[in-house]
Amino acid sequence: MNGYFDYNATTPLLPVAQEAWIEASAKHWYNASGLYREGGFTNRKLNEARERLGELLGCEAERIVFTSGATESNNALFYSLAQLAKPESTVLSSAIEHPSVREPLRSHFANRIEHLVTLPSGQVDLDSLAEKLKTPHRALVTMMAANNECGALQPWREMLALCKSMDIPFHTDASQWIGKLPAHELGECDYITGSGHKFGGPKGVGFLVMKEETETLHFMRGGPQEGGRRAGTENYPSVEAMVTALECLTPQLDNIAANQTNYRQQFIAALRKEWSEVRVIAEQGECLWNTIMFVTPRQDNRKWLARLSQRGFQVSNGSACSALKDGSSTVLAALGASVEEMRQVLRVSGGWNTELSDWMALADAMKDVLNDFDAS
Ligand code: PLP
């Protein structure tokens, strides 16, 4: 049995990615910026990996900057855009972004950020975007492609089209989309954030796709690597492993999505058989095939986590924990959850190889935990 249901937090390294990492580390561990022959080979391999990633994302390889992950990509982008933005420029975003978007945005654009309306379906309201784009001095629209908490898929293609029609750059943090859904159209976006460990690659590697091949990025200073856009010795083995992981998953995605969507439905049905009233957050909207966020019938979610962990299942309380600590609850409140519900929310996120029997075992374990609570 595979009891791991926290794939939105991080994923195990795919065997092909591990092999790729080991081979790259053995043969091409040299400094890719070194001026000797071995450095040149490493640099060539790095740029080949960039080309391969460009093909998967549908963008020019030269637009890709390799980073340490999505958090760095988001921080780097907003830092750099803020340096260039006019004082009157504003940014449109949403209340359900990951903290690595929300916090640097707040730090660099402070009161110059406006949030789009999030509908109960978990999707952002396109009408509110169309309306807000009419206001002058919009420097950027940033909207995640898929939400890490409830899995809501955002209408990024429509948002991009609206932004393009107004000549306003569009960024998407696609960390939860890439590796789960086809990514070859994402390259149309002006800026894209991605993270290797969300799709079977190693931790500590990711990327930022920039609008222009020549556009500068000033966040990590101290060396001319990545075309002068990101200082620090290039991590070719991790880049190779990340790109290999995505190449491995991409052709399988349609099949996986079809099977897993069915498993997800069966899991929800199994929960409902026990508790007819179970509330799935953002249930009406389009959703990632692996993610369900729901309100448990009773007890604090930390108790659920502990009891499920004792039974061999790893699930998450998503952002509920941090939300309650500072008294606010941006993401879950925007998704329509009450403070009471936030304490009882669980996020379950499966993986590419999660079997129906794993989902059903989790549903059984939840029933068992509930009986435990009722008995105590
Ligand atoms: N953005 C989103 C949407 C995420 O889900 C995460 C991780 O949870 C991140 C950014 C941060 O990713 P990383 O660990 O690569 O910095």
Coordinates of C-alpha atoms and ligand atoms in Angstrom, one line a residue:
M1 CA 0.0 0.0 0.0
N2 CA 1.1 3.5 -0.8
G3 CA -0.1 5.8 2.0
Y4 CA 1.6 9.0 0.7
F5 CA -1.0 11.6 -0.1
D6 CA 1.0 14.8 0.0
Y7 CA 2.2 15.0 -3.6
N8 CA 1.4 18.7 -3.8
A9 CA 4.0 19.4 -1.1
T10 CA 6.7 17.3 -2.7
T11 CA 7.1 14.1 -4.8
P12 CA 9.5 11.2 -4.6
L13 CA 12.3 11.3 -7.2
L14 CA 11.3 9.3 -10.3
P15 CA 13.7 6.4 -11.0
V16 CA 14.6 7.8 -14.4
A17 CA 15.3 11.1 -12.8
Q18 CA 17.5 9.5 -10.2
E19 CA 19.4 7.6 -12.9
A20 CA 19.8 10.8 -14.9
W21 CA 21.1 12.6 -11.9
I22 CA 23.6 9.9 -11.0
E23 CA 25.0 9.8 -14.6
A24 CA 25.1 13.6 -14.9
S25 CA 26.9 13.8 -11.5
A26 CA 29.4 11.2 -12.5
K27 CA 30.2 12.4 -16.0
H28 CA 29.4 16.1 -16.0
W29 CA 30.1 17.4 -12.5
Y30 CA 32.4 20.1 -13.9
N31 CA 31.8 23.8 -13.7
A32 CA 29.6 24.6 -16.7
S33 CA 31.3 28.0 -16.8
G34 CA 34.8 26.6 -16.8
L35 CA 36.9 27.5 -19.8
Y36 CA 38.4 24.0 -20.1
R37 CA 37.0 21.2 -22.4
E38 CA 35.0 19.4 -19.6
G39 CA 33.4 22.7 -18.6
G40 CA 32.4 23.2 -22.2
F41 CA 30.8 19.7 -22.3
T42 CA 28.8 20.4 -19.1
N43 CA 27.7 23.7 -20.5
R44 CA 26.6 22.0 -23.7
K45 CA 24.6 19.4 -21.8
L46 CA 23.0 22.1 -19.7
N47 CA 21.9 24.0 -22.8
E48 CA 20.6 20.8 -24.4
A49 CA 18.5 20.3 -21.3
R50 CA 17.3 23.9 -21.7
E51 CA 16.3 23.1 -25.3
R52 CA 14.4 20.0 -24.2
L53 CA 12.5 21.9 -21.5
G54 CA 11.7 24.6 -24.0
E55 CA 10.1 22.0 -26.2
L56 CA 8.0 20.6 -23.4
L57 CA 6.8 24.1 -22.4
G58 CA 6.5 25.4 -26.0
C59 CA 8.9 28.3 -25.5
E60 CA 12.3 29.4 -26.7
A61 CA 15.1 27.8 -24.7
E62 CA 16.8 31.2 -24.3
R63 CA 13.9 32.4 -22.2
I64 CA 14.5 29.8 -19.5
V65 CA 16.6 30.6 -16.4
F66 CA 17.3 27.7 -14.1
T67 CA 16.8 28.5 -10.4
S68 CA 16.7 26.7 -7.1
G69 CA 12.9 26.3 -7.3
A70 CA 9.6 28.1 -7.6
T71 CA 10.2 30.2 -4.5
E72 CA 13.3 31.7 -6.0
S73 CA 11.7 32.1 -9.4
N74 CA 8.8 34.1 -7.9
N75 CA 11.0 36.2 -5.7
A76 CA 13.4 36.9 -8.6
L77 CA 10.7 37.9 -11.0
F78 CA 8.9 40.4 -8.6
Y79 CA 12.1 41.8 -7.4
S80 CA 13.3 42.5 -10.9
L81 CA 10.0 43.8 -12.2
A82 CA 9.7 46.1 -9.2
Q83 CA 13.1 47.7 -10.1
L84 CA 11.8 48.6 -13.5
A85 CA 8.2 49.5 -12.7
K86 CA 7.1 53.1 -12.6
P87 CA 5.9 54.4 -9.2
E88 CA 2.3 54.4 -10.4
S89 CA 2.4 50.8 -11.7
T90 CA 0.1 48.3 -10.2
V91 CA -0.1 44.5 -10.2
L92 CA -3.2 42.3 -10.5
S93 CA -3.1 39.0 -8.6
S94 CA -5.4 36.8 -6.5
A95 CA -5.8 36.0 -2.8
I96 CA -5.2 32.3 -3.4
E97 CA -1.6 32.6 -4.6
H98 CA 1.2 30.6 -2.9
P99 CA 3.0 32.7 -0.2
S100 CA 6.1 32.8 -2.5
V101 CA 4.0 35.0 -4.8
R102 CA 2.0 36.9 -2.2
E103 CA 4.8 37.8 0.1
P104 CA 7.4 39.2 -2.4
L105 CA 4.6 41.0 -4.2
R106 CA 3.5 42.6 -0.9
S107 CA 7.1 43.5 -0.2
H108 CA 7.8 45.1 -3.6
F109 CA 4.5 46.5 -4.6
A110 CA 2.9 47.1 -1.1
N111 CA -0.4 48.9 -1.7
R112 CA -0.1 48.7 -5.4
I113 CA -1.6 45.2 -5.6
E114 CA -5.2 44.5 -6.5
H115 CA -6.8 41.1 -6.2
L116 CA -9.2 39.6 -8.7
V117 CA -12.4 38.1 -7.4
T118 CA -12.1 34.3 -6.6
L119 CA -15.4 32.5 -7.2
P120 CA -16.7 29.7 -4.9
S121 CA -15.6 27.3 -7.7
G122 CA -12.0 28.3 -6.9
Q123 CA -11.6 29.9 -10.3
V124 CA -10.8 33.6 -10.7
D125 CA -13.5 35.7 -12.2
L126 CA -12.7 36.6 -15.8
D127 CA -15.1 39.5 -15.8
S128 CA -13.3 41.1 -12.8
L129 CA -10.1 40.8 -14.8
A130 CA -11.6 42.3 -17.9
E131 CA -12.9 45.2 -15.8
K132 CA -9.7 45.8 -13.8
L133 CA -7.5 45.7 -17.0
K134 CA -9.2 48.9 -18.1
T135 CA -7.4 50.9 -15.3
P136 CA -4.1 52.3 -16.7
H137 CA -0.6 51.5 -15.4
R138 CA -1.0 47.8 -14.9
A139 CA 2.6 46.4 -14.8
L140 CA 1.7 42.7 -14.5
V141 CA -1.1 40.2 -14.0
T142 CA 0.1 37.2 -12.0
M143 CA -2.2 34.2 -11.5
M144 CA -1.3 30.6 -10.6
A145 CA -2.2 27.9 -13.1
A146 CA -3.4 25.4 -10.5
N147 CA -4.0 26.0 -6.9
N148 CA -1.9 24.0 -4.5
E149 CA -4.5 23.8 -1.7
C150 CA -7.8 22.8 -3.4
G151 CA -6.4 22.0 -6.8
A152 CA -8.6 24.6 -8.7
L153 CA -7.5 25.0 -12.3
Q154 CA -7.4 28.6 -13.4
P155 CA -8.5 29.9 -16.8
W156 CA -4.9 31.1 -17.6
R157 CA -5.4 30.8 -21.3
E158 CA -8.3 33.2 -21.3
M159 CA -6.5 35.5 -18.8
L160 CA -3.4 35.5 -21.1
A161 CA -5.6 36.3 -24.1
L162 CA -7.2 39.3 -22.2
C163 CA -3.7 40.5 -21.1
K164 CA -2.3 40.2 -24.6
S165 CA -5.2 42.2 -26.0
M166 CA -4.2 45.0 -23.6
D167 CA -0.5 44.5 -24.0
I168 CA 0.0 43.7 -20.3
P169 CA 2.5 41.0 -19.3
F170 CA 1.1 37.8 -17.7
H171 CA 2.9 35.6 -15.3
T172 CA 1.7 32.2 -14.1
D173 CA 3.1 30.2 -11.2
A174 CA 2.6 26.8 -12.8
S175 CA 4.3 24.7 -10.1
Q176 CA 1.3 22.6 -9.5
W177 CA 0.2 22.3 -13.2
I178 CA 3.5 21.2 -14.8
G179 CA 3.9 17.4 -14.7
K180 CA 0.2 16.9 -14.0
L181 CA -1.4 18.5 -17.1
P182 CA 0.0 19.1 -20.6
A183 CA 2.4 22.1 -20.4
H184 CA 3.2 22.7 -24.1
E185 CA 0.9 25.8 -24.4
L186 CA 2.3 27.5 -21.2
G187 CA 5.1 28.9 -23.2
E188 CA 2.7 31.5 -24.6
C189 CA 2.7 33.1 -21.2
D190 CA 5.1 36.0 -20.7
Y191 CA 6.6 34.5 -17.5
I192 CA 6.3 31.0 -16.1
T193 CA 7.4 29.6 -12.7
G194 CA 8.1 25.8 -12.3
S195 CA 9.6 23.5 -9.7
G196 CA 11.3 20.2 -10.3
H197 CA 10.3 18.5 -7.0
K198 CA 6.6 18.9 -7.8
F199 CA 6.9 16.4 -10.6
G200 CA 9.4 13.7 -9.7
G201 CA 12.5 15.8 -10.2
P202 CA 15.0 16.7 -7.4
K203 CA 14.4 19.3 -4.7
G204 CA 16.3 22.5 -5.1
V205 CA 15.9 23.0 -8.8
G206 CA 13.3 24.9 -10.8
F207 CA 13.0 27.5 -13.5
L208 CA 11.7 30.9 -14.5
V209 CA 10.7 31.5 -18.1
M210 CA 11.2 35.2 -19.0
K211 CA 9.3 37.2 -21.5
E212 CA 12.3 38.2 -23.6
E213 CA 15.5 36.3 -24.3
T214 CA 17.5 39.4 -23.5
E215 CA 15.6 40.5 -20.4
T216 CA 17.7 41.0 -17.3
L217 CA 17.1 39.5 -13.9
H218 CA 18.9 41.1 -10.9
F219 CA 17.9 38.9 -8.0
M220 CA 20.9 36.6 -7.5
R221 CA 24.0 38.7 -8.0
G222 CA 27.6 37.7 -7.8
G223 CA 28.4 35.9 -11.0
P224 CA 27.7 35.8 -14.8
Q225 CA 26.0 32.4 -14.9
E226 CA 22.7 31.8 -16.8
G227 CA 23.5 34.4 -19.3
G228 CA 24.2 36.9 -16.5
R229 CA 20.7 36.5 -15.1
R230 CA 21.4 34.2 -12.1
A231 CA 24.6 34.0 -10.2
G232 CA 25.7 30.7 -8.7
T233 CA 27.4 27.6 -10.1
E234 CA 25.0 25.9 -12.5
N235 CA 23.4 22.7 -11.1
Y236 CA 23.5 20.6 -14.3
P237 CA 22.8 17.2 -12.7
S238 CA 19.6 18.5 -11.0
V239 CA 18.5 20.3 -14.2
E240 CA 19.1 17.1 -16.2
A241 CA 17.1 15.0 -13.7
M242 CA 14.2 17.6 -13.6
V243 CA 13.9 17.7 -17.4
T244 CA 14.1 13.9 -17.6
A245 CA 11.3 13.6 -15.1
L246 CA 9.1 15.9 -17.1
E247 CA 9.9 14.1 -20.4
C248 CA 9.0 10.8 -18.7
L249 CA 5.6 12.0 -17.4
T250 CA 4.4 14.1 -20.4
P251 CA 3.4 11.3 -22.8
Q252 CA 1.5 9.5 -20.0
L253 CA -0.5 12.5 -18.8
D254 CA -3.8 11.9 -20.6
N255 CA -4.0 8.3 -19.4
I256 CA -3.0 9.2 -15.9
A257 CA -5.5 12.0 -15.7
A258 CA -8.4 9.8 -16.9
N259 CA -7.7 7.0 -14.4
Q260 CA -6.9 9.3 -11.5
T261 CA -10.0 11.5 -12.0
N262 CA -12.1 8.3 -11.7
Y263 CA -10.2 7.3 -8.5
R264 CA -10.7 10.8 -7.1
Q265 CA -14.4 10.6 -7.7
Q266 CA -14.6 7.1 -6.1
F267 CA -12.7 8.4 -3.0
I268 CA -15.2 11.3 -2.7
A269 CA -18.1 8.9 -3.1
A270 CA -16.6 6.6 -0.4
L271 CA -16.3 9.6 2.0
R272 CA -19.9 10.6 1.3
K273 CA -21.1 7.1 2.0
E274 CA -19.8 7.6 5.6
W275 CA -20.6 11.3 5.9
S276 CA -23.2 12.5 3.4
E277 CA -22.5 16.1 4.5
V278 CA -18.8 16.1 3.6
R279 CA -17.9 19.5 2.0
V280 CA -15.3 19.5 -0.7
I281 CA -13.8 22.9 -1.1
A282 CA -14.2 24.4 -4.6
E283 CA -16.0 21.3 -5.7
Q284 CA -17.9 22.8 -8.6
G285 CA -14.9 24.0 -10.5
E286 CA -12.3 22.3 -12.7
C287 CA -9.7 20.7 -10.5
L288 CA -6.4 18.9 -10.6
W289 CA -6.9 15.1 -10.9
N290 CA -4.9 14.4 -7.8
T291 CA -6.2 17.0 -5.2
I292 CA -9.1 17.1 -2.8
M293 CA -9.5 19.5 0.0
F294 CA -12.4 18.8 2.3
V295 CA -13.8 19.6 5.7
T296 CA -13.7 16.7 8.1
P297 CA -16.9 16.1 10.2
R298 CA -15.3 16.8 13.6
Q299 CA -12.1 17.4 15.4
D300 CA -9.1 19.6 14.7
N301 CA -7.2 18.7 11.5
R302 CA -3.9 18.2 13.4
K303 CA -5.6 15.4 15.3
W304 CA -6.6 13.8 12.0
L305 CA -3.1 14.2 10.6
A306 CA -1.6 12.4 13.7
R307 CA -4.2 9.6 13.7
L308 CA -3.8 9.0 9.9
S309 CA 0.0 9.1 10.2
Q310 CA -0.2 6.4 12.9
R311 CA -2.1 4.3 10.3
G312 CA 0.5 4.9 7.6
F313 CA -1.1 7.8 5.7
Q314 CA 0.5 11.2 5.0
V315 CA -1.9 14.0 4.3
S316 CA -1.8 17.7 4.9
N317 CA -3.8 20.5 6.4
G318 CA -2.6 22.7 3.6
S319 CA -2.4 26.4 4.4
A320 CA -4.9 26.1 7.2
C321 CA -2.2 25.9 9.8
S322 CA -0.3 29.1 9.0
A323 CA -3.6 30.8 8.3
L324 CA -4.8 30.2 11.8
K325 CA -1.5 31.3 13.3
D326 CA -1.6 34.8 12.1
G327 CA -5.4 35.0 12.5
S328 CA -6.0 35.7 8.9
S329 CA -6.8 33.0 6.4
T330 CA -6.3 34.5 3.0
V331 CA -6.4 31.4 0.8
L332 CA -9.1 29.4 2.5
A333 CA -11.2 32.5 3.2
A334 CA -11.0 33.4 -0.5
L335 CA -12.2 29.9 -1.2
G336 CA -15.2 30.5 1.0
A337 CA -14.2 28.5 4.1
S338 CA -15.3 29.7 7.6
V339 CA -12.7 29.9 10.4
E340 CA -14.4 26.8 12.0
E341 CA -14.0 24.9 8.7
M342 CA -10.4 25.9 8.4
R343 CA -9.6 24.1 11.6
Q344 CA -11.1 20.9 10.1
V345 CA -9.8 21.0 6.6
L346 CA -7.6 18.3 5.1
R347 CA -5.8 18.3 1.8
V348 CA -5.3 15.0 0.1
S349 CA -3.0 14.9 -3.0
G350 CA -2.2 11.6 -4.7
G351 CA 0.5 10.8 -7.3
W352 CA 0.8 9.4 -10.8
N353 CA 1.1 5.8 -9.5
T354 CA -1.5 6.0 -6.7
E355 CA -3.8 3.0 -7.1
L356 CA -7.5 2.9 -6.5
S357 CA -6.8 0.5 -3.6
D358 CA -4.6 3.2 -2.0
W359 CA -7.4 5.8 -2.2
M360 CA -9.9 3.3 -0.8
A361 CA -7.5 2.3 2.0
L362 CA -7.3 6.0 2.9
A363 CA -11.1 6.3 2.9
D364 CA -11.2 3.2 5.3
A365 CA -8.6 4.7 7.5
M366 CA -10.6 7.9 7.8
K367 CA -13.6 5.9 8.8
D368 CA -11.5 4.1 11.4
V369 CA -10.2 7.4 12.8
L370 CA -13.7 8.8 13.0
N371 CA -14.8 5.7 15.0
D372 CA -11.8 6.3 17.3
F373 CA -12.9 9.9 17.9
D374 CA -16.5 8.8 18.6
A375 CA -15.3 6.2 21.0
S376 CA -13.0 8.4 23.0
Ligands
PLP1 N1 4.3 27.8 -5.9 C1 3.3 26.9 -5.7 C2 2.0 27.0 -6.3 C3 3.6 25.8 -4.8 O1 2.7 24.9 -4.6 C4 4.9 25.7 -4.2 C5 5.2 24.6 -3.2 O2 4.3 24.2 -2.5 C6 5.8 26.7 -4.5 C7 5.5 27.7 -5.3 C8 7.2 26.7 -3.9 O3 8.0 25.7 -4.5 P1 9.5 25.4 -4.2 O4 9.5 24.4 -3.1 O5 10.1 24.9 -5.5 O6 10.1 26.7 -3.8

